[in-house]
């Protein structure tokens, strides 16, 4: 159980200002995901919370207590690193028990805790192996197991899935979701650049950009009412379409955003039709079709069509955006009133 | 015309691919790449070695290099029974001077390599830490290693000089000694002098190899240890040392090889001191100064054998991984 508060947090490396004043509250037991493009400061922010990096300015509170100058091991945290960070010369068991040996745990208790964690992650058969004898997915499980064994108040994940292949990534993602379900008292902070991971795992997402918070909210809040063009473009796949010029003028805004799944193809004689476009490319993903349409805007308009609808390149189609799902932005990239 | 040349072309191609498989072509290419080095090594290493071993079984002398006769093990060990019934053992293996040299060499190697390994690790740990001017310090620490041994031996010889040396002067002024010590000449301190200079000279080399090993250790392992709250001393013994061990073992092998055949430093710093005569020194004496060429060859051969045994035992006992199979 730990409530984490960030108050006007800053981090600079020499003249480089990386974290530029972040205010955020992570509630006890919450799964918070930091997401953003590379270089946005999300990993740095996690390392500030872990204590591996010193805070330049501002306050970090755990349960109302300032922990700015508390060393990592005294913060009640456990961390899972992108590159696993296993001790290469120790067996899986020793890797998981190494941190416990210092915490004055009895041998029996230590063994129980390691075995429990191993059972949770189904790595009981691997306890005697060395990290180099494990696959990437197994190594990451051991790293997660090592964190579980510490019974932390706060669980920190630094891009734990980036080094895994696509299939394993989905499987391990599920594992982490289950972990959150099983450890409801543990606050989890998770860093990723992958918005799908963020959407699927998070209770709340914090979108970062250039060291400041763009928006904090539940996945559906971010999807349905993004607070800026940046968030609108970052959350959702395929990316939201942004139209400017005459397309936006019709809706009295500077930029009009519409997600590919919110555009319908309508008949020629439908009075609601709005845009006409030519198919220039189609991607068939099996369950969905992504159509790239030339409608006279700067970039092709992407339309997501469920099912097996086959439309040949060069075909002219009529389009109608769903009015309820339009996102209007002003010149500053903020939602237009 | 064009038809026949085309046919020729196909035939030719067929011929090459039939006569040499891809594997054979690779082997042949590899052979040609290796050949110059094999020839070179044979000329500068194998041939002199074989010649030395051959000489050691003859009675060759420096003045008659090609007229030596085969005498079997006479240079190593032989005995003669006198008419009085007394047995006299001869040869290197019965020569107290030789065993003194063996003992000196082994003692020197063991002590110097041990000290250098410990100091090397310590220096490497310092150099591995991040601080301002690290690049400069890294370069500066290499200077002793870069100075030719003859120069540094001469330099230290003057510093250790009993009459005018700065070391005696400094120790006197501090009050650690009450009379000047003949560091390099005295039988009690000659070995210590040699050890001091060798440690000073070779610690940088050790440190550099250890540093390379340290930098192979992923940084996040240390961060994991930090989060686990492992005490730095324990991190060193349980994490750093096991992980740097392969590099350290290889560095120690290099140093043992070097130390067992030490010659130049001692030849310049403490010539003719019984306390520091090593196997190389004594075999050179016999080869070129005492005109016992075959006898010196026997000692050289023994030196070669001893180094080979030491290194083989070290690799075997330490399970040193020279092929890099142990890498993650």
XYZ file of C-alpha atoms in Angstrom:
665
model
C 0.000 0.000 0.000
C 1.571 3.222 -1.061
C 0.220 6.445 -2.339
C 2.772 8.239 -4.501
C 2.712 11.978 -4.963
C 4.887 13.954 -7.321
C 5.015 17.665 -6.599
C 6.569 19.952 -9.191
C 9.267 17.376 -9.891
C 12.301 18.475 -11.898
C 15.341 16.657 -13.204
C 18.265 18.165 -15.067
C 21.486 16.609 -16.284
C 23.811 19.582 -16.346
C 22.181 22.076 -18.668
C 19.726 19.537 -20.075
C 16.310 19.858 -18.463
C 14.650 16.463 -18.787
C 11.740 16.556 -16.367
C 10.152 19.979 -16.317
C 7.860 20.160 -13.346
C 5.539 17.214 -12.964
C 2.571 17.088 -10.603
C 0.908 13.724 -10.330
C -0.766 11.523 -7.807
C -0.610 7.756 -8.124
C -3.184 6.183 -5.888
C -2.503 3.216 -3.705
C -3.024 -0.062 -5.569
C -3.351 1.688 -8.888
C -1.721 0.557 -12.136
C -0.288 3.732 -13.623
C 1.345 3.689 -17.033
C 3.740 6.381 -18.234
C 3.616 6.513 -21.978
C 5.185 8.782 -24.533
C 7.600 8.881 -27.440
C 11.284 8.164 -26.821
C 13.052 10.995 -25.076
C 9.928 12.267 -23.337
C 11.398 11.559 -19.905
C 9.189 8.639 -18.892
C 12.045 6.343 -17.916
C 13.766 9.161 -16.073
C 10.588 9.829 -14.155
C 10.413 6.168 -13.125
C 14.040 6.261 -12.040
C 13.309 9.322 -9.946
C 10.520 7.412 -8.207
C 12.848 4.426 -7.698
C 15.609 6.586 -6.259
C 18.185 5.439 -8.816
C 18.369 9.055 -9.948
C 18.471 12.046 -7.636
C 15.662 14.577 -7.869
C 16.839 18.052 -8.950
C 13.873 19.966 -7.610
C 10.398 19.364 -6.241
C 9.089 16.718 -3.875
C 8.353 13.030 -4.063
C 6.073 11.637 -1.381
C 5.273 8.050 -0.464
C 2.183 7.942 1.772
C 2.614 11.614 2.591
C 6.269 11.303 3.532
C 8.959 13.030 1.527
C 11.351 10.383 0.198
C 13.595 12.582 -1.956
C 16.672 11.518 -0.024
C 15.693 7.960 0.864
C 17.883 5.323 -0.801
C 16.146 2.915 -3.228
C 16.228 -0.132 -0.947
C 14.458 1.782 1.832
C 11.569 2.946 -0.346
C 9.791 -0.405 -0.400
C 10.041 -0.686 -4.145
C 10.894 -3.444 -6.573
C 11.928 -2.821 -10.117
C 11.793 -4.834 -13.309
C 14.309 -3.667 -15.890
C 14.018 -3.698 -19.656
C 17.143 -5.858 -19.973
C 16.111 -8.099 -17.032
C 19.247 -7.169 -14.997
C 19.613 -10.706 -13.680
C 22.882 -11.639 -11.990
C 24.386 -13.755 -14.793
C 26.462 -15.990 -12.508
C 23.650 -16.915 -10.114
C 20.942 -19.529 -10.519
C 17.336 -18.450 -10.826
C 16.809 -19.330 -7.162
C 19.808 -17.275 -6.046
C 18.755 -14.401 -8.247
C 15.414 -14.300 -6.498
C 16.814 -14.909 -3.024
C 19.819 -12.581 -3.205
C 17.914 -9.513 -2.055
C 16.234 -11.468 0.744
C 19.450 -12.787 2.229
C 20.161 -9.283 3.383
C 16.749 -8.564 4.808
C 17.464 -10.969 7.689
C 14.901 -13.447 6.482
C 15.171 -16.975 7.850
C 16.194 -19.633 5.382
C 12.832 -21.374 5.587
C 10.867 -18.199 5.010
C 13.142 -17.208 2.174
C 12.625 -20.536 0.460
C 8.873 -20.278 0.859
C 8.749 -16.819 -0.620
C 10.889 -17.774 -3.590
C 8.840 -20.901 -4.234
C 5.597 -18.963 -3.976
C 6.757 -16.413 -6.483
C 8.077 -19.151 -8.750
C 4.708 -20.902 -8.587
C 2.874 -17.692 -9.444
C 4.999 -17.253 -12.554
C 5.313 -20.961 -13.412
C 9.081 -20.985 -13.277
C 9.417 -23.675 -10.615
C 11.293 -25.996 -12.995
C 13.863 -23.349 -13.774
C 15.104 -22.569 -10.278
C 18.444 -24.343 -10.706
C 19.237 -22.866 -14.097
C 21.465 -19.948 -14.948
C 20.004 -16.933 -16.758
C 21.939 -17.767 -19.921
C 20.054 -21.070 -20.123
C 16.702 -19.285 -20.243
C 14.743 -17.716 -23.076
C 13.969 -14.017 -23.065
C 10.461 -14.541 -21.765
C 11.669 -16.822 -18.975
C 14.330 -14.323 -17.972
C 11.773 -11.572 -17.725
C 9.604 -13.807 -15.553
C 12.533 -14.426 -13.256
C 13.092 -10.681 -13.069
C 9.426 -10.213 -12.183
C 9.727 -13.060 -9.670
C 12.702 -11.392 -8.039
C 10.581 -8.287 -7.650
C 7.594 -10.190 -6.232
C 9.765 -11.906 -3.641
C 10.614 -8.538 -2.153
C 6.901 -8.063 -1.427
C 7.132 -4.406 -2.440
C 4.682 -1.613 -1.752
C 5.477 -0.196 -5.173
C 6.227 -2.213 -8.276
C 8.152 -0.392 -10.993
C 8.378 -1.671 -14.563
C 10.782 -0.077 -17.015
C 9.680 -1.177 -20.487
C 9.681 -4.829 -19.413
C 8.346 -6.166 -22.715
C 10.501 -4.281 -25.220
C 13.094 -7.030 -25.524
C 10.547 -9.773 -26.169
C 9.151 -10.897 -29.506
C 5.575 -10.080 -30.438
C 3.953 -13.339 -29.282
C 5.787 -13.365 -25.964
C 4.982 -9.741 -25.442
C 1.268 -10.446 -25.522
C 1.653 -13.462 -23.223
C 3.776 -11.586 -20.692
C 1.427 -8.617 -20.855
C -1.335 -10.934 -19.771
C 0.890 -12.216 -16.993
C 1.475 -8.706 -15.722
C -2.236 -7.916 -15.855
C -2.865 -11.046 -13.781
C -0.167 -9.980 -11.366
C -1.890 -6.650 -10.850
C -5.109 -8.505 -10.197
C -3.408 -10.770 -7.649
C -1.511 -7.996 -5.892
C -4.266 -5.480 -5.470
C -2.535 -3.648 -2.639
C 0.598 -2.999 -4.629
C 0.931 0.222 -6.524
C 2.333 -0.393 -9.972
C 4.071 2.104 -12.192
C 4.808 0.963 -15.696
C 6.793 2.701 -18.413
C 6.265 1.945 -22.077
C 6.383 3.613 -25.453
C 3.750 1.231 -26.762
C 0.273 2.692 -26.493
C -1.324 -0.764 -26.845
C 0.440 -1.902 -23.658
C -0.653 1.288 -21.983
C -4.291 0.898 -23.046
C -4.518 -2.771 -22.089
C -2.752 -2.666 -18.724
C -3.425 0.701 -17.169
C -5.950 1.842 -14.643
C -4.782 5.281 -15.563
C -2.376 6.496 -18.201
C -0.061 9.462 -17.932
C 0.973 10.734 -21.354
C 4.310 12.520 -21.256
C 5.908 14.761 -23.807
C 9.174 16.662 -23.506
C 9.261 16.265 -19.750
C 5.776 17.508 -19.013
C 2.441 15.761 -18.513
C 0.150 16.060 -21.533
C -2.806 14.278 -20.003
C -3.657 11.862 -17.224
C -6.722 9.706 -17.382
C -8.231 6.270 -17.804
C -7.641 4.590 -21.155
C -11.164 5.356 -22.311
C -10.894 8.998 -21.255
C -7.749 9.335 -23.309
C -9.336 7.594 -26.256
C -12.622 9.434 -26.148
C -11.589 12.893 -25.099
C -7.918 13.550 -25.716
C -6.786 16.851 -24.238
C -4.510 17.727 -27.125
C -3.659 16.833 -30.702
C -0.550 15.082 -29.353
C -2.541 12.732 -27.129
C -5.148 12.226 -29.841
C -2.432 11.163 -32.263
C -0.552 9.052 -29.758
C -3.433 6.982 -28.424
C -5.196 4.690 -30.865
C -4.054 2.522 -33.738
C -4.180 3.203 -36.593
C -3.530 6.815 -35.793
C -6.269 9.416 -35.762
C -6.710 11.365 -39.035
C -6.055 15.085 -38.759
C -7.622 17.367 -41.347
C -6.952 21.054 -41.745
C -7.949 23.793 -44.182
C -11.342 23.547 -45.805
C -12.110 20.236 -44.116
C -11.668 21.811 -40.680
C -13.326 25.074 -41.613
C -16.580 23.246 -42.230
C -16.568 22.313 -38.552
C -15.386 25.704 -37.269
C -12.054 24.490 -35.930
C -8.380 24.632 -36.840
C -7.757 20.934 -36.943
C -10.360 18.237 -37.236
C -9.520 14.842 -35.798
C -11.392 11.686 -36.702
C -10.356 8.144 -35.901
C -10.213 5.628 -38.783
C -12.881 3.502 -37.105
C -15.294 6.429 -36.990
C -15.591 7.018 -40.714
C -18.289 5.217 -42.667
C -18.461 4.430 -46.332
C -21.877 5.424 -47.658
C -23.793 5.080 -50.937
C -23.568 7.630 -53.713
C -27.136 8.797 -53.209
C -26.850 9.139 -49.425
C -27.573 12.728 -48.532
C -25.213 12.564 -45.503
C -22.141 11.941 -47.589
C -19.487 14.507 -46.940
C -16.244 13.577 -48.590
C -15.401 11.705 -51.715
C -12.121 9.917 -52.077
C -10.177 7.502 -54.204
C -8.689 4.343 -52.709
C -4.910 4.502 -53.141
C -3.933 1.579 -50.955
C -5.629 -1.113 -48.915
C -4.221 -3.213 -46.070
C -6.036 -6.415 -45.259
C -5.439 -7.511 -41.686
C -7.901 -10.351 -41.827
C -10.367 -9.003 -39.315
C -10.096 -5.447 -40.578
C -9.309 -3.524 -43.728
C -7.388 -0.278 -43.596
C -8.167 1.882 -46.587
C -5.937 4.797 -47.527
C -7.997 7.391 -49.374
C -7.021 10.436 -51.345
C -9.611 13.095 -50.542
C -7.596 16.199 -51.323
C -6.115 16.634 -47.851
C -2.366 16.849 -47.062
C -2.179 13.206 -46.109
C -4.270 10.214 -47.160
C -7.294 9.585 -44.993
C -7.234 6.226 -43.226
C -10.507 4.380 -42.849
C -10.922 1.201 -40.861
C -13.488 -1.194 -42.224
C -14.512 -4.255 -40.299
C -14.916 -7.490 -42.233
C -13.848 -8.681 -45.614
C -15.027 -5.813 -47.723
C -12.832 -5.756 -50.806
C -12.416 -2.465 -52.559
C -10.036 -2.218 -55.481
C -7.428 0.528 -55.693
C -8.682 3.521 -57.655
C -12.319 3.028 -56.645
C -14.172 6.189 -55.719
C -16.025 6.033 -52.421
C -18.230 8.393 -50.448
C -17.475 8.952 -46.800
C -19.268 10.222 -43.748
C -17.588 10.801 -40.386
C -19.611 9.954 -37.313
C -20.612 13.277 -35.883
C -20.477 12.078 -32.281
C -16.844 11.079 -32.605
C -15.348 14.204 -34.081
C -12.446 15.852 -32.273
C -12.076 19.572 -32.888
C -8.854 21.339 -31.985
C -7.898 24.999 -32.001
C -4.683 26.576 -33.193
C -2.870 25.658 -29.957
C -3.725 22.011 -30.490
C -6.169 22.038 -27.578
C -9.826 21.006 -27.857
C -11.901 23.750 -29.484
C -14.950 24.800 -27.549
C 31.316 -19.379 -82.587
C 29.247 -17.772 -79.890
C 27.671 -21.132 -79.290
C 30.919 -22.916 -78.672
C 32.263 -20.230 -76.338
C 29.052 -20.482 -74.361
C 29.527 -24.218 -74.139
C 33.066 -23.723 -73.024
C 31.902 -21.367 -70.328
C 29.410 -23.846 -68.917
C 31.912 -26.653 -69.074
C 34.450 -24.547 -67.254
C 32.017 -23.610 -64.531
C 31.017 -27.211 -64.141
C 34.588 -28.219 -63.792
C 35.411 -25.821 -60.968
C 32.296 -26.596 -58.991
C 32.880 -30.303 -59.432
C 36.527 -30.339 -58.468
C 36.173 -28.193 -55.326
C 33.149 -28.104 -53.066
C 32.291 -24.900 -51.274
C 33.689 -26.331 -48.075
C 36.977 -27.229 -49.751
C 37.209 -23.763 -51.257
C 36.789 -22.265 -47.800
C 39.436 -24.520 -46.310
C 41.822 -23.608 -49.099
C 41.174 -19.889 -48.624
C 41.681 -20.242 -44.888
C 44.953 -22.033 -45.488
C 46.282 -19.232 -47.661
C 45.314 -16.644 -45.083
C 47.008 -18.616 -42.318
C 50.112 -19.621 -44.256
C 52.121 -16.396 -43.801
C 51.588 -16.490 -40.059
C 52.434 -20.172 -39.796
C 55.656 -19.612 -41.722
C 56.466 -16.594 -39.576
C 55.778 -18.401 -36.312
C 57.820 -21.353 -37.419
C 60.797 -19.111 -38.218
C 60.735 -16.961 -35.078
C 59.249 -19.332 -32.491
C 59.205 -22.995 -33.404
C 62.605 -23.252 -35.064
C 64.584 -21.463 -32.293
C 62.730 -23.524 -29.705
C 63.474 -26.791 -31.455
C 67.109 -25.765 -31.949
C 67.421 -24.929 -28.259
C 65.949 -28.265 -27.261
C 68.299 -29.990 -29.681
C 71.347 -28.119 -28.343
C 70.405 -29.075 -24.815
C 71.054 -32.721 -25.675
C 74.485 -32.004 -27.175
C 77.805 -30.684 -25.965
C 77.751 -27.694 -28.291
C 79.779 -24.692 -27.270
C 79.562 -21.122 -28.492
C 82.761 -21.497 -30.477
C 81.690 -24.660 -32.284
C 78.004 -24.284 -32.893
C 77.775 -27.006 -35.545
C 80.098 -29.569 -34.099
C 78.241 -30.574 -30.982
C 77.784 -34.255 -30.258
C 74.708 -35.918 -28.907
C 75.129 -36.510 -25.181
C 71.616 -37.416 -24.107
C 70.713 -36.048 -20.691
C 74.176 -35.100 -19.573
C 73.307 -31.389 -19.387
C 70.234 -32.126 -17.324
C 71.444 -34.810 -14.976
C 74.270 -37.329 -14.980
C 76.311 -39.107 -12.398
C 79.736 -40.520 -12.161
C 80.922 -43.055 -9.678
C 84.423 -42.341 -8.482
C 86.851 -45.147 -7.793
C 86.437 -44.391 -4.111
C 82.779 -45.330 -4.462
C 81.537 -41.727 -4.130
C 78.801 -40.751 -6.558
C 78.937 -37.275 -8.082
C 75.794 -35.821 -9.621
C 76.187 -33.285 -12.391
C 73.928 -31.293 -14.652
C 71.423 -28.485 -14.227
C 69.060 -30.466 -12.067
C 71.851 -30.995 -9.549
C 73.002 -27.385 -9.690
C 72.142 -25.340 -6.563
C 72.477 -22.121 -8.591
C 69.734 -23.363 -10.893
C 67.393 -24.239 -8.040
C 68.102 -20.882 -6.443
C 67.067 -19.243 -9.712
C 63.924 -21.377 -9.921
C 62.973 -20.436 -6.399
C 63.698 -16.743 -7.059
C 61.611 -16.770 -10.212
C 58.641 -18.547 -8.680
C 58.722 -16.387 -5.587
C 58.991 -13.230 -7.669
C 56.160 -14.311 -9.973
C 53.825 -15.303 -7.172
C 54.336 -12.169 -5.088
C 54.391 -9.682 -7.956
C 51.374 -11.116 -9.784
C 49.350 -11.324 -6.547
C 50.066 -7.721 -5.613
C 49.460 -6.546 -9.164
C 46.144 -8.388 -9.371
C 44.839 -6.803 -6.175
C 46.122 -3.335 -7.022
C 44.984 -3.716 -10.621
C 41.418 -4.455 -9.534
C 41.437 -1.539 -7.128
C 42.745 0.882 -9.731
C 40.267 -0.481 -12.272
C 37.379 0.079 -9.856
C 38.458 3.683 -9.414
C 38.828 4.205 -13.154
C 35.452 2.603 -13.757
C 33.719 5.161 -11.575
C 32.492 8.312 -13.241
C 34.381 11.439 -12.355
C 35.682 14.527 -14.101
C 38.931 14.068 -15.978
C 38.587 10.289 -16.056
C 39.977 10.091 -19.587
C 43.086 11.980 -18.523
C 43.644 9.775 -15.482
C 43.175 6.646 -17.588
C 45.854 7.839 -19.979
C 48.164 8.973 -17.172
C 47.991 5.672 -15.328
C 49.348 3.896 -18.377
C 52.600 5.859 -18.375
C 54.636 3.385 -16.270
C 53.593 0.634 -18.658
C 54.575 2.726 -21.677
C 58.105 3.507 -20.473
C 60.639 0.959 -21.788
C 61.704 -1.392 -18.997
C 65.374 -0.506 -19.397
C 64.557 3.170 -18.868
C 62.343 2.617 -15.845
C 64.822 0.153 -14.342
C 67.632 2.697 -14.732
C 65.402 5.450 -13.349
C 64.471 3.393 -10.307
C 68.077 2.315 -9.952
C 69.016 5.934 -9.407
C 66.079 6.583 -7.143
C 67.059 3.575 -5.046
C 70.759 4.459 -5.105
C 72.313 4.000 -1.670
C 74.335 7.240 -1.744
C 72.353 9.747 -3.797
C 68.961 8.093 -4.191
C 65.843 10.150 -3.483
C 64.177 7.248 -1.686
C 66.848 6.914 0.962
C 66.851 10.673 1.331
C 63.086 10.855 1.750
C 62.923 7.938 4.202
C 65.755 9.446 6.258
C 64.014 12.817 6.413
C 60.726 11.270 7.470
C 62.657 9.251 10.015
C 61.558 5.792 8.906
C 65.171 4.614 8.572
C 68.241 5.755 10.468
C 70.897 4.866 7.900
C 71.020 4.683 4.135
C 70.089 1.314 2.672
C 71.736 -0.189 -0.383
C 68.387 -1.233 -1.806
C 69.556 -2.897 -4.986
C 72.889 -4.209 -3.795
C 71.975 -5.672 -0.427
C 70.933 -9.284 -0.572
C 68.060 -8.636 1.856
C 66.441 -5.846 -0.131
C 67.316 -6.651 -3.750
C 64.207 -8.757 -4.292
C 62.017 -6.129 -2.628
C 63.434 -3.477 -4.958
C 62.717 -5.597 -7.994
C 59.191 -6.278 -6.759
C 58.505 -2.583 -6.133
C 59.608 -1.614 -9.621
C 57.746 -4.469 -11.281
C 54.525 -3.693 -9.426
C 54.887 -0.028 -10.279
C 55.425 -0.905 -13.911
C 52.812 -3.590 -14.499
C 49.880 -2.617 -12.304
C 48.587 -0.302 -15.076
C 48.487 -3.216 -17.494
C 46.568 -5.309 -14.986
C 44.247 -2.406 -14.245
C 43.510 -1.891 -17.906
C 42.600 -5.526 -18.499
C 40.428 -5.522 -15.353
C 38.808 -2.285 -16.463
C 37.894 -3.903 -19.766
C 36.316 -6.736 -17.758
C 34.469 -4.328 -15.486
C 33.016 -2.472 -18.413
C 31.551 -5.687 -19.769
C 29.346 -5.947 -16.679
C 25.926 -4.513 -17.468
C 25.144 -1.422 -15.437
C 21.595 -2.469 -14.658
C 22.844 -5.383 -12.555
C 24.242 -2.813 -10.150
C 20.970 -0.926 -10.183
C 19.119 -4.122 -9.352
C 21.510 -4.623 -6.441
C 20.863 -1.061 -5.344
C 17.117 -1.634 -5.335
C 17.707 -4.904 -3.461
C 19.722 -2.917 -0.923
C 22.869 -4.992 -1.202
C 25.833 -3.554 0.691
C 28.536 -2.259 -1.699
C 31.174 -4.574 -0.219
C 28.888 -7.537 -0.769
C 28.130 -6.327 -4.283
C 31.860 -6.338 -4.964
C 32.448 -9.863 -3.707
C 29.189 -11.445 -4.878
C 28.572 -9.621 -8.133
C 31.574 -7.697 -9.439
C 34.294 -10.206 -8.640
C 32.544 -13.285 -10.080
C 31.656 -11.344 -13.208
C 35.106 -9.867 -13.716
C 36.795 -13.185 -12.919
C 37.150 -14.393 -16.538
C 38.922 -11.194 -17.521
C 41.025 -11.263 -14.375
C 42.090 -14.853 -14.949
C 43.263 -14.056 -18.471
C 45.122 -10.993 -17.215
C 46.825 -13.129 -14.567
C 47.887 -15.668 -17.206
C 49.520 -12.933 -19.235
C 51.302 -11.678 -16.162
C 52.449 -15.142 -15.057
C 53.873 -15.781 -18.522
C 55.664 -12.466 -18.318
C 56.859 -12.801 -14.745
C 58.259 -16.317 -15.106
C 60.580 -15.228 -17.862
C 61.536 -11.871 -16.326
C 64.913 -10.720 -17.499
C 65.401 -7.071 -18.470
C 64.346 -5.404 -15.220
C 66.601 -7.590 -13.078
C 69.466 -7.483 -15.570
C 69.543 -3.694 -15.286
C 68.443 -3.112 -11.688
C 70.239 -5.818 -9.688
C 72.797 -7.518 -11.918
C 74.674 -10.415 -10.362
C 72.705 -10.412 -7.124
C 72.156 -13.976 -5.996
C 68.893 -12.916 -4.395
C 67.316 -11.940 -7.679
C 68.891 -14.206 -10.288
C 66.066 -15.775 -12.241
C 65.932 -18.671 -14.673
C 66.271 -16.368 -17.685
C 69.224 -14.533 -16.159
C 71.091 -17.687 -15.278
C 70.508 -19.412 -18.599
C 71.733 -16.345 -20.453
C 74.843 -16.327 -18.298
C 75.602 -19.911 -19.165
C 74.725 -19.494 -22.825
C 76.829 -16.481 -23.609
C 79.079 -15.572 -20.708
C 80.331 -18.852 -19.301
C 80.556 -20.542 -22.681
C 78.389 -23.414 -21.526
C 76.072 -23.165 -24.491
C 74.530 -26.597 -24.205
C 74.120 -26.261 -20.461
C 72.355 -22.908 -20.934
C 70.185 -24.499 -23.602
C 69.145 -27.159 -21.135
C 68.174 -24.450 -18.656
C 66.235 -22.593 -21.330
C 64.420 -25.788 -22.192
C 63.559 -26.339 -18.550
C 62.342 -22.752 -18.281
C 60.078 -23.389 -21.244
C 58.789 -26.592 -19.653
C 58.153 -24.943 -16.288
C 56.226 -22.044 -17.828
C 54.173 -24.482 -19.918
C 53.342 -26.580 -16.850
C 52.457 -23.551 -14.726
C 50.133 -22.068 -17.304
C 48.524 -25.407 -18.140
C 47.906 -26.061 -14.447
C 46.507 -22.571 -13.963
C 44.136 -22.872 -16.916
C 43.040 -26.302 -15.766
C 42.614 -25.431 -12.081
C 41.033 -22.044 -12.740
C 38.831 -23.397 -15.524
C 39.844 -20.352 -17.510
C 37.718 -19.858 -20.543
C 40.100 -18.758 -23.261
C 37.691 -19.527 -26.074
C 34.998 -17.183 -24.817
C 32.439 -19.998 -24.635
C 31.251 -18.801 -21.268
C 29.980 -15.498 -22.553
C 26.381 -14.782 -21.981
